[in-house]
Amino acid sequence: MQNLDRRQFLIRAASIGAGFTLAGRLHTAEAAEDSNSQTPFCFCVIADPHCSEAPSKGLEKEGTGLDRFFKAINAIKQLPEEDKPDFTLLLGDLHIDALTSRLPEVAIPLHATPGNHEADQEKRKALRALFSGDFTIDGKESDYYSFVHKGVRFISMCDAGKGGEHVGQLCSENITPSGQCEWLERELSAPEPGKILFSHIPPEPNGQDRNMYLSCNDSRWFNALVQEKQPTAMFFGHLHNATAEYAIGKTRVFTVRSSCWNSGKAPIGFMHVRMTTDGIQMREIETGRCE
């Protein structure tokens, strides 16, 4: 993997290739210098399932957003035993009204983060209730949280404030509780050598003012924090494009394709991640294509 300057933005369009039970692509790279002490394990990442969406966008044969989400879940179930994930991360825009009644069918442990479609108070409250084991800090309800798994700290940041707009923010009266930025500083300073951050809206790589990313000031503050703390990797959704990768300092950043629909007729799918003592490996798994 090429090492990037902090001001460079490298996007690698995902290509779907052979070599796996399901079509996929394998990215292999060195981990952060001190992240080789955790027990090896796998997890999966599903972005923007949009479960309430009707068949559309050239993917009519794939069914509704909920059908497409379960195509990803079923593909995960079909993975070889050595690739079975310990859990799956959901990167926001779940449309939980459609998902709630079907959630008991998902045997895989799930950890969710809010999207801009879960920005209003009622939907945010419903999301916290649906994943009540996660959305707490010190026993109190929170829109952001963390957990440690096999020596790796997973950090769910909330970047979708009021109104459901497509520009993200880290500080909002709609994000509970206040003080998320100080919390992030503490989480990224925690003792675990491996850290994975997952959220919905990505930071703008160069701190510019652009739609579909964190706001300019939030991106600049967040990017500086990441450059200082150097988490292993970060995963975001929201863009509905083919999966892309860039770097913030030494941290690998992935914007993950949606499991529901993507621009430019990019295939739908999800990401499989393996964390080992030698590094991290990311494989994209395709679950459908536009006609």
Short mmCIF file of C-alpha atoms in Angstrom, two decimals:
data_model
loop_
_atom_site.label_atom_id
_atom_site.label_comp_id
_atom_site.label_asym_id
_atom_site.label_seq_id
_atom_site.Cartn_x
_atom_site.Cartn_y
_atom_site.Cartn_z
CA MET A 1 0.00 0.00 0.00
CA GLN A 2 1.33 3.39 -0.94
CA ASN A 3 2.02 5.74 1.98
CA LEU A 4 0.21 9.04 1.47
CA ASP A 5 0.93 12.56 2.58
CA ARG A 6 -1.71 13.94 4.90
CA ARG A 7 -2.99 16.24 2.13
CA GLN A 8 -3.35 13.59 -0.53
CA PHE A 9 -6.59 11.87 -1.33
CA LEU A 10 -6.36 8.45 -2.92
CA ILE A 11 -9.57 6.88 -4.15
CA ARG A 12 -9.38 3.32 -5.35
CA ALA A 13 -12.47 2.28 -7.22
CA ALA A 14 -13.46 -1.21 -6.27
CA SER A 15 -13.30 -3.89 -8.95
CA ILE A 16 -15.02 -7.17 -8.43
CA GLY A 17 -12.82 -10.19 -9.11
CA ALA A 18 -12.66 -13.93 -8.66
CA GLY A 19 -11.04 -15.97 -5.93
CA PHE A 20 -13.81 -16.33 -3.37
CA THR A 21 -17.05 -18.24 -2.92
CA LEU A 22 -18.79 -14.97 -3.73
CA ALA A 23 -17.30 -12.39 -6.08
CA GLY A 24 -14.92 -10.13 -4.24
CA ARG A 25 -11.69 -8.20 -4.05
CA LEU A 26 -8.95 -8.58 -1.45
CA HIS A 27 -6.98 -5.62 -0.11
CA THR A 28 -3.97 -6.59 2.00
CA ALA A 29 -1.75 -4.08 3.74
CA GLU A 30 0.40 -3.57 6.74
CA ALA A 31 -1.40 -2.68 9.95
CA ALA A 32 -0.48 0.27 12.10
CA GLU A 33 2.97 -0.23 13.59
CA ASP A 34 1.77 -1.28 17.03
CA SER A 35 -1.51 -3.08 16.17
CA ASN A 36 -0.20 -6.64 15.95
CA SER A 37 -1.06 -7.87 19.43
CA GLN A 38 -4.77 -8.71 19.10
CA THR A 39 -6.27 -12.16 18.64
CA PRO A 40 -7.12 -12.73 14.94
CA PHE A 41 -10.81 -12.50 14.01
CA CYS A 42 -13.17 -11.41 11.22
CA PHE A 43 -16.05 -8.95 11.01
CA CYS A 44 -18.27 -7.60 8.22
CA VAL A 45 -19.41 -4.09 7.31
CA ILE A 46 -22.78 -3.25 5.72
CA ALA A 47 -23.45 0.35 4.66
CA ASP A 48 -26.74 2.13 4.03
CA PRO A 49 -29.20 -0.78 3.85
CA HIS A 50 -32.20 1.60 3.38
CA CYS A 51 -34.50 -1.25 4.37
CA SER A 52 -37.78 0.58 3.62
CA GLU A 53 -36.96 1.35 -0.03
CA ALA A 54 -39.15 -0.15 -2.75
CA PRO A 55 -37.65 -2.05 -5.70
CA SER A 56 -36.04 0.59 -7.91
CA LYS A 57 -32.86 2.06 -9.35
CA GLY A 58 -32.24 -0.75 -11.84
CA LEU A 59 -32.22 -3.33 -9.07
CA GLU A 60 -35.86 -4.39 -9.26
CA LYS A 61 -34.91 -8.07 -9.49
CA GLU A 62 -33.11 -7.73 -6.15
CA GLY A 63 -36.34 -6.79 -4.36
CA THR A 64 -36.81 -4.15 -1.68
CA GLY A 65 -34.13 -2.58 0.44
CA LEU A 66 -35.00 -5.11 3.13
CA ASP A 67 -34.63 -7.97 0.63
CA ARG A 68 -31.22 -6.62 -0.39
CA PHE A 69 -30.15 -6.34 3.24
CA PHE A 70 -31.03 -9.99 3.80
CA LYS A 71 -29.13 -10.94 0.66
CA ALA A 72 -26.06 -9.53 2.41
CA ILE A 73 -26.93 -11.32 5.66
CA ASN A 74 -27.43 -14.61 3.81
CA ALA A 75 -24.13 -14.14 1.97
CA ILE A 76 -22.41 -13.70 5.32
CA LYS A 77 -24.00 -16.93 6.55
CA GLN A 78 -22.58 -18.74 3.50
CA LEU A 79 -18.99 -17.74 4.22
CA PRO A 80 -16.53 -20.58 4.90
CA GLU A 81 -16.06 -21.35 8.57
CA GLU A 82 -12.64 -19.70 8.69
CA ASP A 83 -14.19 -16.46 7.34
CA LYS A 84 -17.24 -16.35 9.63
CA PRO A 85 -17.46 -12.90 11.23
CA ASP A 86 -17.73 -12.40 14.96
CA PHE A 87 -20.18 -9.56 14.24
CA THR A 88 -21.30 -7.09 11.56
CA LEU A 89 -21.11 -3.30 11.66
CA LEU A 90 -24.07 -1.34 10.19
CA LEU A 91 -23.02 2.11 8.94
CA GLY A 92 -26.27 4.03 9.33
CA ASP A 93 -29.39 4.74 7.24
CA LEU A 94 -30.96 1.49 8.40
CA HIS A 95 -34.61 2.59 8.04
CA ILE A 96 -35.39 0.78 11.27
CA ASP A 97 -39.19 0.93 10.85
CA ALA A 98 -38.84 -1.71 8.14
CA LEU A 99 -36.05 -3.63 9.85
CA THR A 100 -37.36 -3.96 13.41
CA SER A 101 -39.83 -6.81 12.87
CA ARG A 102 -37.30 -8.85 10.86
CA LEU A 103 -34.30 -8.25 13.09
CA PRO A 104 -34.85 -11.44 15.16
CA GLU A 105 -34.12 -13.41 11.96
CA VAL A 106 -30.54 -12.12 11.94
CA ALA A 107 -28.44 -14.56 13.95
CA ILE A 108 -25.24 -12.57 13.41
CA PRO A 109 -24.46 -10.04 16.17
CA LEU A 110 -24.93 -6.48 14.87
CA HIS A 111 -23.49 -3.15 15.97
CA ALA A 112 -25.12 -0.07 14.42
CA THR A 113 -24.25 3.60 14.07
CA PRO A 114 -26.80 6.36 13.26
CA GLY A 115 -27.16 7.79 9.74
CA ASN A 116 -28.73 11.02 8.59
CA HIS A 117 -31.95 9.02 8.04
CA GLU A 118 -31.94 8.42 11.80
CA ALA A 119 -31.44 12.09 12.62
CA ASP A 120 -34.79 13.03 14.17
CA GLN A 121 -35.34 12.39 17.86
CA GLU A 122 -37.94 9.64 17.50
CA LYS A 123 -35.87 7.57 15.06
CA ARG A 124 -32.73 8.10 17.11
CA LYS A 125 -34.60 6.95 20.21
CA ALA A 126 -35.91 3.87 18.37
CA LEU A 127 -32.40 3.04 17.17
CA ARG A 128 -31.01 3.23 20.69
CA ALA A 129 -33.82 0.98 21.92
CA LEU A 130 -33.33 -1.56 19.12
CA PHE A 131 -29.59 -1.87 19.86
CA SER A 132 -29.81 -1.15 23.56
CA GLY A 133 -26.72 -3.18 24.36
CA ASP A 134 -24.58 -0.68 22.47
CA PHE A 135 -25.90 2.84 22.75
CA THR A 136 -24.82 3.51 26.32
CA ILE A 137 -21.92 5.16 28.11
CA ASP A 138 -21.57 4.49 31.84
CA GLY A 139 -25.07 3.01 31.89
CA LYS A 140 -26.70 6.08 30.28
CA GLU A 141 -28.20 6.39 26.80
CA SER A 142 -25.81 7.73 24.19
CA ASP A 143 -25.82 8.18 20.40
CA TYR A 144 -22.14 7.18 20.31
CA TYR A 145 -20.38 4.32 22.08
CA SER A 146 -17.46 1.91 21.99
CA PHE A 147 -16.73 -1.73 22.74
CA VAL A 148 -13.59 -3.85 22.93
CA HIS A 149 -13.38 -7.18 21.11
CA LYS A 150 -10.33 -9.46 21.27
CA GLY A 151 -8.01 -6.60 22.07
CA VAL A 152 -9.40 -4.15 19.49
CA ARG A 153 -11.41 -1.06 20.42
CA PHE A 154 -14.38 -0.34 18.11
CA ILE A 155 -15.59 3.26 18.24
CA SER A 156 -19.02 4.27 16.89
CA MET A 157 -19.08 8.02 16.26
CA CYS A 158 -22.32 9.91 15.67
CA ASP A 159 -21.95 12.51 12.90
CA ALA A 160 -25.56 13.05 11.79
CA GLY A 161 -27.08 16.05 13.53
CA LYS A 162 -30.44 17.71 13.08
CA GLY A 163 -32.64 17.68 10.01
CA GLY A 164 -31.21 14.70 8.18
CA GLU A 165 -28.98 16.87 5.99
CA HIS A 166 -26.11 15.31 4.05
CA VAL A 167 -23.33 17.40 5.64
CA GLY A 168 -22.15 15.82 8.88
CA GLN A 169 -21.45 17.43 12.22
CA LEU A 170 -19.94 16.19 15.46
CA CYS A 171 -21.60 18.74 17.77
CA SER A 172 -25.38 19.15 17.78
CA GLU A 173 -28.13 19.48 20.36
CA ASN A 174 -29.58 16.41 18.64
CA ILE A 175 -26.53 14.27 19.54
CA THR A 176 -26.86 12.81 23.04
CA PRO A 177 -24.99 13.47 25.31
CA SER A 178 -22.99 16.61 24.55
CA GLY A 179 -19.22 16.30 24.65
CA GLN A 180 -18.65 13.82 21.83
CA CYS A 181 -15.39 15.46 20.72
CA GLU A 182 -13.81 15.15 24.15
CA TRP A 183 -15.07 11.56 24.31
CA LEU A 184 -13.43 10.82 20.95
CA GLU A 185 -10.12 12.16 22.21
CA ARG A 186 -10.32 9.82 25.19
CA GLU A 187 -11.40 6.82 23.11
CA LEU A 188 -8.58 7.26 20.61
CA SER A 189 -6.15 7.53 23.53
CA ALA A 190 -7.35 4.26 25.11
CA PRO A 191 -4.68 1.59 25.77
CA GLU A 192 -5.75 -0.96 23.12
CA PRO A 193 -3.20 -0.90 20.26
CA GLY A 194 -5.83 -1.69 17.61
CA LYS A 195 -8.67 0.79 17.06
CA ILE A 196 -11.45 0.73 14.45
CA LEU A 197 -13.75 3.73 14.08
CA PHE A 198 -17.07 3.38 12.24
CA SER A 199 -19.67 6.02 11.44
CA HIS A 200 -21.94 7.23 8.65
CA ILE A 201 -20.69 10.48 7.08
CA PRO A 202 -16.98 10.49 6.17
CA PRO A 203 -14.53 13.30 6.87
CA GLU A 204 -13.45 15.33 3.85
CA PRO A 205 -9.85 14.12 3.27
CA ASN A 206 -8.37 17.61 2.87
CA GLY A 207 -10.72 19.44 5.21
CA GLN A 208 -12.54 21.15 2.36
CA ASP A 209 -16.12 22.41 2.33
CA ARG A 210 -18.01 19.72 0.37
CA ASN A 211 -21.47 18.23 0.42
CA MET A 212 -21.77 14.59 1.61
CA TYR A 213 -18.86 14.91 4.06
CA LEU A 214 -18.33 16.26 7.55
CA SER A 215 -18.44 20.04 7.64
CA CYS A 216 -15.21 21.87 6.88
CA ASN A 217 -14.27 22.70 10.48
CA ASP A 218 -15.31 19.29 11.80
CA SER A 219 -13.28 17.55 9.07
CA ARG A 220 -10.18 19.60 9.89
CA TRP A 221 -10.45 18.97 13.62
CA PHE A 222 -11.21 15.29 13.16
CA ASN A 223 -8.44 14.73 10.60
CA ALA A 224 -5.89 16.35 12.92
CA LEU A 225 -7.02 14.08 15.75
CA VAL A 226 -6.74 10.99 13.54
CA GLN A 227 -3.27 12.02 12.36
CA GLU A 228 -2.20 12.33 15.99
CA LYS A 229 -3.83 9.16 17.37
CA GLN A 230 -3.43 6.89 14.30
CA PRO A 231 -6.31 4.40 14.63
CA THR A 232 -5.88 1.29 12.50
CA ALA A 233 -8.78 1.88 10.10
CA MET A 234 -12.09 3.72 9.73
CA PHE A 235 -15.27 2.77 7.87
CA PHE A 236 -17.98 5.14 6.61
CA GLY A 237 -21.06 4.88 4.38
CA HIS A 238 -23.31 7.66 3.03
CA LEU A 239 -21.73 8.19 -0.40
CA HIS A 240 -23.51 5.34 -2.27
CA ASN A 241 -20.57 4.81 -4.61
CA ALA A 242 -18.22 1.95 -5.33
CA THR A 243 -16.08 1.38 -2.26
CA ALA A 244 -13.16 3.83 -2.12
CA GLU A 245 -10.10 4.16 0.07
CA TYR A 246 -8.02 7.11 1.16
CA ALA A 247 -5.63 7.81 4.00
CA ILE A 248 -5.57 10.31 6.84
CA GLY A 249 -2.01 10.21 8.06
CA LYS A 250 -1.27 6.53 8.62
CA THR A 251 -4.93 5.54 9.01
CA ARG A 252 -6.75 3.72 6.22
CA VAL A 253 -10.21 5.14 5.52
CA PHE A 254 -12.89 3.21 3.61
CA THR A 255 -16.15 4.61 2.25
CA VAL A 256 -18.16 1.41 1.80
CA ARG A 257 -20.62 0.73 -1.02
CA SER A 258 -24.28 0.44 -0.03
CA SER A 259 -26.03 -2.91 0.18
CA CYS A 260 -29.15 -1.23 -1.31
CA TRP A 261 -28.13 1.00 -4.27
CA ASN A 262 -25.12 2.89 -5.58
CA SER A 263 -24.49 5.61 -8.15
CA GLY A 264 -23.17 4.83 -11.59
CA LYS A 265 -24.72 1.36 -11.53
CA ALA A 266 -22.02 0.20 -9.13
CA PRO A 267 -22.83 -3.26 -7.71
CA ILE A 268 -24.35 -3.56 -4.26
CA GLY A 269 -22.56 -5.52 -1.57
CA PHE A 270 -20.64 -5.37 1.69
CA MET A 271 -17.14 -5.71 3.09
CA HIS A 272 -15.47 -8.60 4.88
CA VAL A 273 -12.58 -7.68 7.19
CA ARG A 274 -9.97 -9.96 8.71
CA MET A 275 -7.78 -8.66 11.51
CA THR A 276 -4.60 -10.67 12.06
CA THR A 277 -1.28 -10.27 13.80
CA ASP A 278 0.23 -9.47 10.39
CA GLY A 279 -2.22 -6.76 9.32
CA ILE A 280 -5.75 -6.23 8.09
CA GLN A 281 -7.36 -7.66 4.98
CA MET A 282 -10.50 -6.29 3.34
CA ARG A 283 -12.55 -8.25 0.82
CA GLU A 284 -15.56 -6.83 -0.97
CA ILE A 285 -18.43 -9.22 -1.57
CA GLU A 286 -20.94 -8.39 -4.27
CA THR A 287 -24.60 -9.23 -3.73
CA GLY A 288 -26.26 -7.74 -6.82
CA ARG A 289 -25.81 -5.73 -10.02
CA CYS A 290 -27.93 -3.18 -11.85
CA GLU A 291 -29.58 -4.38 -15.06
#
